[in-house]
Amino acid sequence: MILNYHSIMKNNSKISKQQYAYKVIKSRILDGRYPPGYKIVIDQLARELRTSAIPVREAIRNLEADGLIHFKPYSGAIVTPFNEKEYLETLSVLAVLEGFATAISAQHFPADRINELTEINERMKEALNDFDFLMFGNCNREFHSLTYQYCNNHFLTENIKSTWNRLDRVRKMGAATKPARAKKSIEEHEVIIDMLRGARSFEEIEAYVRTHKLNTVQAFLEEKNDRELRNYT
């Protein structure tokens, strides 16, 4: 169901037609209704949103800047295809950055906030049981954001945030959450919590958090290899 632009305007007089089109298209890409490679037909979308083609074109240009839409010769605007190489490289970079930042943060991490990490991890368990992978992903990011919150290197944390944003975009283009890896990730979070609680050394925390992220890379590659073997046989 698509909300009418005029009904939205009643609740938010500042939203423009271009912003409305942007929100609608982006939500459809991120929730999978517009899958990777899906062709965006501007005139059709403009009719559906009850607006002219101009705001839709402007929205598409902004989504192109976000990396969610790609212009393909002779086809026009399409939802950006999944880039496996970019996904794996981005996750590998995040492993290094986040491992280092968490180790710095651990030196200043307040003991009274440890329970918050446990609560977030419990919400991740509930999300996994409900097969709510969007909630699982949001909680996962919340968990790690808290673990490195007390890193006093602003440049490092800003780079982590931008890398997370890139990872979210690439992942939503095709790297679905794998339940088996998700379960293991929750278990690894419990180890991270224990390491922060026990004030483990900088080197131990940095290495474990980095490996935690790289385990997702390994799980992705193993799943890919299994899939290729099944197709071959």
CSV table of C-alpha atoms in Angstrom, one decimal:
chain,number,residue,atom,x,y,z
A,1,MET,CA,0.0,0.0,0.0
A,2,ILE,CA,1.3,3.4,-1.0
A,3,LEU,CA,0.5,6.5,1.0
A,4,ASN,CA,-0.9,9.4,-0.9
A,5,TYR,CA,1.4,12.3,-1.1
A,6,HIS,CA,-1.3,14.7,0.0
A,7,SER,CA,-2.1,12.7,3.1
A,8,ILE,CA,1.6,12.7,4.1
A,9,MET,CA,1.7,16.5,3.6
A,10,LYS,CA,-1.0,16.9,6.2
A,11,ASN,CA,1.4,15.3,8.8
A,12,ASN,CA,4.5,17.0,7.5
A,13,SER,CA,4.1,20.2,5.5
A,14,LYS,CA,7.9,20.4,4.9
A,15,ILE,CA,8.2,17.2,2.8
A,16,SER,CA,8.5,17.8,-0.9
A,17,LYS,CA,7.3,15.6,-3.8
A,18,GLN,CA,11.0,14.7,-4.5
A,19,GLN,CA,11.5,13.7,-0.8
A,20,TYR,CA,8.3,11.7,-0.9
A,21,ALA,CA,9.4,9.9,-4.0
A,22,TYR,CA,12.8,9.3,-2.5
A,23,LYS,CA,11.3,7.7,0.6
A,24,VAL,CA,9.0,5.5,-1.3
A,25,ILE,CA,11.6,4.2,-3.8
A,26,LYS,CA,14.2,3.7,-1.1
A,27,SER,CA,11.9,1.8,1.2
A,28,ARG,CA,11.0,-0.5,-1.7
A,29,ILE,CA,14.6,-1.2,-2.4
A,30,LEU,CA,15.6,-1.9,1.2
A,31,ASP,CA,12.6,-4.2,1.9
A,32,GLY,CA,13.2,-6.2,-1.2
A,33,ARG,CA,10.1,-5.2,-3.3
A,34,TYR,CA,12.6,-3.7,-5.8
A,35,PRO,CA,15.2,-6.5,-6.0
A,36,PRO,CA,18.8,-6.0,-7.4
A,37,GLY,CA,18.6,-5.4,-11.2
A,38,TYR,CA,14.9,-4.2,-11.0
A,39,LYS,CA,14.2,-1.6,-13.7
A,40,ILE,CA,12.7,1.7,-12.4
A,41,VAL,CA,10.1,2.9,-14.9
A,42,ILE,CA,9.9,6.7,-14.1
A,43,ASP,CA,6.6,7.5,-15.9
A,44,GLN,CA,4.9,4.5,-14.3
A,45,LEU,CA,6.2,5.4,-10.8
A,46,ALA,CA,5.2,9.0,-11.3
A,47,ARG,CA,1.6,8.0,-12.1
A,48,GLU,CA,1.5,5.7,-9.1
A,49,LEU,CA,2.8,8.4,-6.8
A,50,ARG,CA,0.4,10.9,-8.4
A,51,THR,CA,3.2,13.4,-9.3
A,52,SER,CA,5.1,14.5,-12.3
A,53,ALA,CA,8.2,12.7,-13.6
A,54,ILE,CA,10.5,15.5,-12.4
A,55,PRO,CA,10.4,14.7,-8.7
A,56,VAL,CA,10.9,11.0,-9.4
A,57,ARG,CA,13.9,11.8,-11.6
A,58,GLU,CA,15.4,13.9,-8.8
A,59,ALA,CA,14.8,11.2,-6.3
A,60,ILE,CA,16.5,8.6,-8.5
A,61,ARG,CA,19.5,10.9,-8.9
A,62,ASN,CA,19.8,11.1,-5.1
A,63,LEU,CA,19.4,7.3,-4.8
A,64,GLU,CA,22.1,6.9,-7.4
A,65,ALA,CA,24.4,9.1,-5.2
A,66,ASP,CA,23.5,6.8,-2.2
A,67,GLY,CA,24.6,3.8,-4.3
A,68,LEU,CA,21.1,2.2,-4.4
A,69,ILE,CA,20.4,2.9,-8.0
A,70,HIS,CA,22.6,2.4,-11.0
A,71,PHE,CA,22.2,3.7,-14.6
A,72,LYS,CA,22.6,0.9,-17.1
A,73,PRO,CA,23.1,1.7,-20.8
A,74,TYR,CA,20.0,1.1,-22.9
A,75,SER,CA,18.1,0.2,-19.8
A,76,GLY,CA,17.9,3.3,-17.7
A,77,ALA,CA,17.7,3.3,-13.9
A,78,ILE,CA,18.0,-0.1,-12.2
A,79,VAL,CA,18.4,-1.2,-8.6
A,80,THR,CA,22.1,-1.7,-8.0
A,81,PRO,CA,23.2,-5.3,-8.5
A,82,PHE,CA,24.8,-7.1,-5.6
A,83,ASN,CA,28.6,-6.7,-5.6
A,84,GLU,CA,30.1,-9.6,-3.8
A,85,LYS,CA,33.7,-8.3,-4.0
A,86,GLU,CA,32.6,-4.9,-2.5
A,87,TYR,CA,30.6,-6.7,0.3
A,88,LEU,CA,33.6,-8.9,1.3
A,89,GLU,CA,36.1,-6.0,1.1
A,90,THR,CA,33.9,-3.7,3.1
A,91,LEU,CA,33.3,-6.3,5.8
A,92,SER,CA,37.0,-7.0,6.0
A,93,VAL,CA,37.8,-3.3,6.5
A,94,LEU,CA,35.1,-3.1,9.2
A,95,ALA,CA,36.7,-6.0,11.0
A,96,VAL,CA,40.0,-4.2,11.3
A,97,LEU,CA,38.5,-0.8,12.2
A,98,GLU,CA,36.0,-2.1,14.7
A,99,GLY,CA,38.4,-4.5,16.4
A,100,PHE,CA,40.8,-1.6,17.1
A,101,ALA,CA,38.1,0.8,18.2
A,102,THR,CA,36.5,-1.7,20.6
A,103,ALA,CA,39.9,-2.5,22.1
A,104,ILE,CA,40.4,1.3,22.8
A,105,SER,CA,36.9,1.7,24.1
A,106,ALA,CA,37.3,-1.3,26.4
A,107,GLN,CA,39.9,0.7,28.4
A,108,HIS,CA,37.2,3.3,29.3
A,109,PHE,CA,34.0,1.1,29.1
A,110,PRO,CA,31.7,1.8,32.2
A,111,ALA,CA,30.9,-1.4,34.1
A,112,ASP,CA,27.3,-0.2,34.5
A,113,ARG,CA,26.7,-0.4,30.8
A,114,ILE,CA,27.7,-4.0,30.4
A,115,ASN,CA,24.1,-5.1,31.1
A,116,GLU,CA,22.9,-3.0,28.1
A,117,LEU,CA,25.0,-5.2,25.8
A,118,THR,CA,23.4,-8.3,27.3
A,119,GLU,CA,19.9,-6.8,26.7
A,120,ILE,CA,20.7,-6.0,23.1
A,121,ASN,CA,22.0,-9.5,22.6
A,122,GLU,CA,18.8,-10.9,24.1
A,123,ARG,CA,16.8,-8.8,21.6
A,124,MET,CA,18.9,-10.3,18.8
A,125,LYS,CA,18.0,-13.8,20.0
A,126,GLU,CA,14.3,-12.9,19.9
A,127,ALA,CA,14.6,-11.4,16.5
A,128,LEU,CA,16.3,-14.5,15.2
A,129,ASN,CA,13.6,-16.7,16.7
A,130,ASP,CA,11.0,-14.6,14.9
A,131,PHE,CA,13.0,-14.6,11.7
A,132,ASP,CA,13.0,-10.8,11.9
A,133,PHE,CA,16.4,-10.3,10.2
A,134,LEU,CA,15.8,-6.5,9.8
A,135,MET,CA,15.5,-6.2,13.6
A,136,PHE,CA,18.4,-8.6,14.0
A,137,GLY,CA,20.6,-6.4,11.8
A,138,ASN,CA,19.6,-3.2,13.6
A,139,CYS,CA,20.3,-4.7,17.0
A,140,ASN,CA,23.7,-6.0,15.8
A,141,ARG,CA,24.7,-2.6,14.7
A,142,GLU,CA,23.4,-1.1,18.1
A,143,PHE,CA,25.5,-3.7,19.9
A,144,HIS,CA,28.7,-2.9,18.2
A,145,SER,CA,28.1,0.8,18.3
A,146,LEU,CA,28.0,0.6,22.1
A,147,THR,CA,31.1,-1.6,22.3
A,148,TYR,CA,33.2,1.1,20.6
A,149,GLN,CA,31.3,4.1,22.0
A,150,TYR,CA,34.1,5.0,24.4
A,151,CYS,CA,36.8,5.0,21.8
A,152,ASN,CA,38.4,8.5,22.0
A,153,ASN,CA,39.5,8.5,18.4
A,154,HIS,CA,36.8,10.5,16.6
A,155,PHE,CA,38.3,10.0,13.1
A,156,LEU,CA,38.3,6.2,13.7
A,157,THR,CA,34.6,6.1,14.8
A,158,GLU,CA,33.5,8.3,11.9
A,159,ASN,CA,35.2,5.9,9.5
A,160,ILE,CA,33.5,3.0,11.2
A,161,LYS,CA,30.1,4.7,10.7
A,162,SER,CA,30.7,5.4,7.1
A,163,THR,CA,31.9,1.8,6.5
A,164,TRP,CA,28.7,0.5,8.3
A,165,ASN,CA,26.6,2.6,6.0
A,166,ARG,CA,28.4,1.2,3.0
A,167,LEU,CA,28.0,-2.4,4.3
A,168,ASP,CA,24.3,-1.9,4.9
A,169,ARG,CA,23.8,-0.7,1.4
A,170,VAL,CA,25.8,-3.5,-0.2
A,171,ARG,CA,24.2,-6.2,2.1
A,172,LYS,CA,20.7,-5.1,1.2
A,173,MET,CA,21.6,-5.6,-2.5
A,174,GLY,CA,21.8,-9.3,-1.9
A,175,ALA,CA,23.7,-10.7,1.1
A,176,ALA,CA,20.9,-12.1,3.2
A,177,THR,CA,21.4,-12.9,6.9
A,178,LYS,CA,22.2,-16.6,7.3
A,179,PRO,CA,20.4,-18.1,10.4
A,180,ALA,CA,23.3,-20.4,11.3
A,181,ARG,CA,25.8,-17.6,11.2
A,182,ALA,CA,23.4,-15.3,13.1
A,183,LYS,CA,23.2,-17.8,15.9
A,184,LYS,CA,26.9,-18.1,16.1
A,185,SER,CA,27.3,-14.3,16.0
A,186,ILE,CA,25.1,-14.0,19.1
A,187,GLU,CA,27.3,-16.6,20.9
A,188,GLU,CA,30.4,-14.6,20.0
A,189,HIS,CA,28.8,-11.4,21.3
A,190,GLU,CA,28.5,-13.1,24.7
A,191,VAL,CA,32.3,-13.7,24.6
A,192,ILE,CA,32.8,-10.0,23.8
A,193,ILE,CA,30.6,-9.1,26.7
A,194,ASP,CA,32.6,-11.3,29.0
A,195,MET,CA,35.9,-9.8,27.7
A,196,LEU,CA,34.7,-6.3,28.5
A,197,ARG,CA,33.5,-7.3,31.9
A,198,GLY,CA,36.7,-9.1,32.7
A,199,ALA,CA,38.9,-6.2,31.4
A,200,ARG,CA,40.8,-8.4,29.1
A,201,SER,CA,43.9,-7.0,27.4
A,202,PHE,CA,43.9,-4.7,24.4
A,203,GLU,CA,45.4,-7.3,22.2
A,204,GLU,CA,42.9,-10.0,23.1
A,205,ILE,CA,39.9,-7.8,22.5
A,206,GLU,CA,41.2,-6.4,19.3
A,207,ALA,CA,42.0,-9.8,17.9
A,208,TYR,CA,38.7,-11.4,19.0
A,209,VAL,CA,36.4,-8.6,17.6
A,210,ARG,CA,38.3,-8.6,14.3
A,211,THR,CA,38.0,-12.4,14.1
A,212,HIS,CA,34.3,-12.1,15.0
A,213,LYS,CA,33.7,-10.0,11.9
A,214,LEU,CA,35.9,-12.1,9.7
A,215,ASN,CA,33.9,-15.2,10.7
A,216,THR,CA,31.0,-13.6,8.7
A,217,VAL,CA,33.2,-13.3,5.7
A,218,GLN,CA,34.2,-17.0,6.1
A,219,ALA,CA,30.6,-18.1,6.5
A,220,PHE,CA,29.6,-16.2,3.4
A,221,LEU,CA,32.4,-17.9,1.3
A,222,GLU,CA,31.6,-21.4,2.7
A,223,GLU,CA,27.9,-20.9,1.9
A,224,LYS,CA,28.9,-19.8,-1.6
A,225,ASN,CA,31.1,-22.8,-2.1
A,226,ASP,CA,28.4,-25.2,-0.9
A,227,ARG,CA,25.9,-23.6,-3.3
A,228,GLU,CA,28.3,-23.9,-6.2
A,229,LEU,CA,28.9,-27.6,-5.4
A,230,ARG,CA,25.2,-28.3,-5.3
A,231,ASN,CA,24.7,-26.6,-8.6
A,232,TYR,CA,27.6,-28.6,-10.1
A,233,THR,CA,26.3,-31.9,-8.9
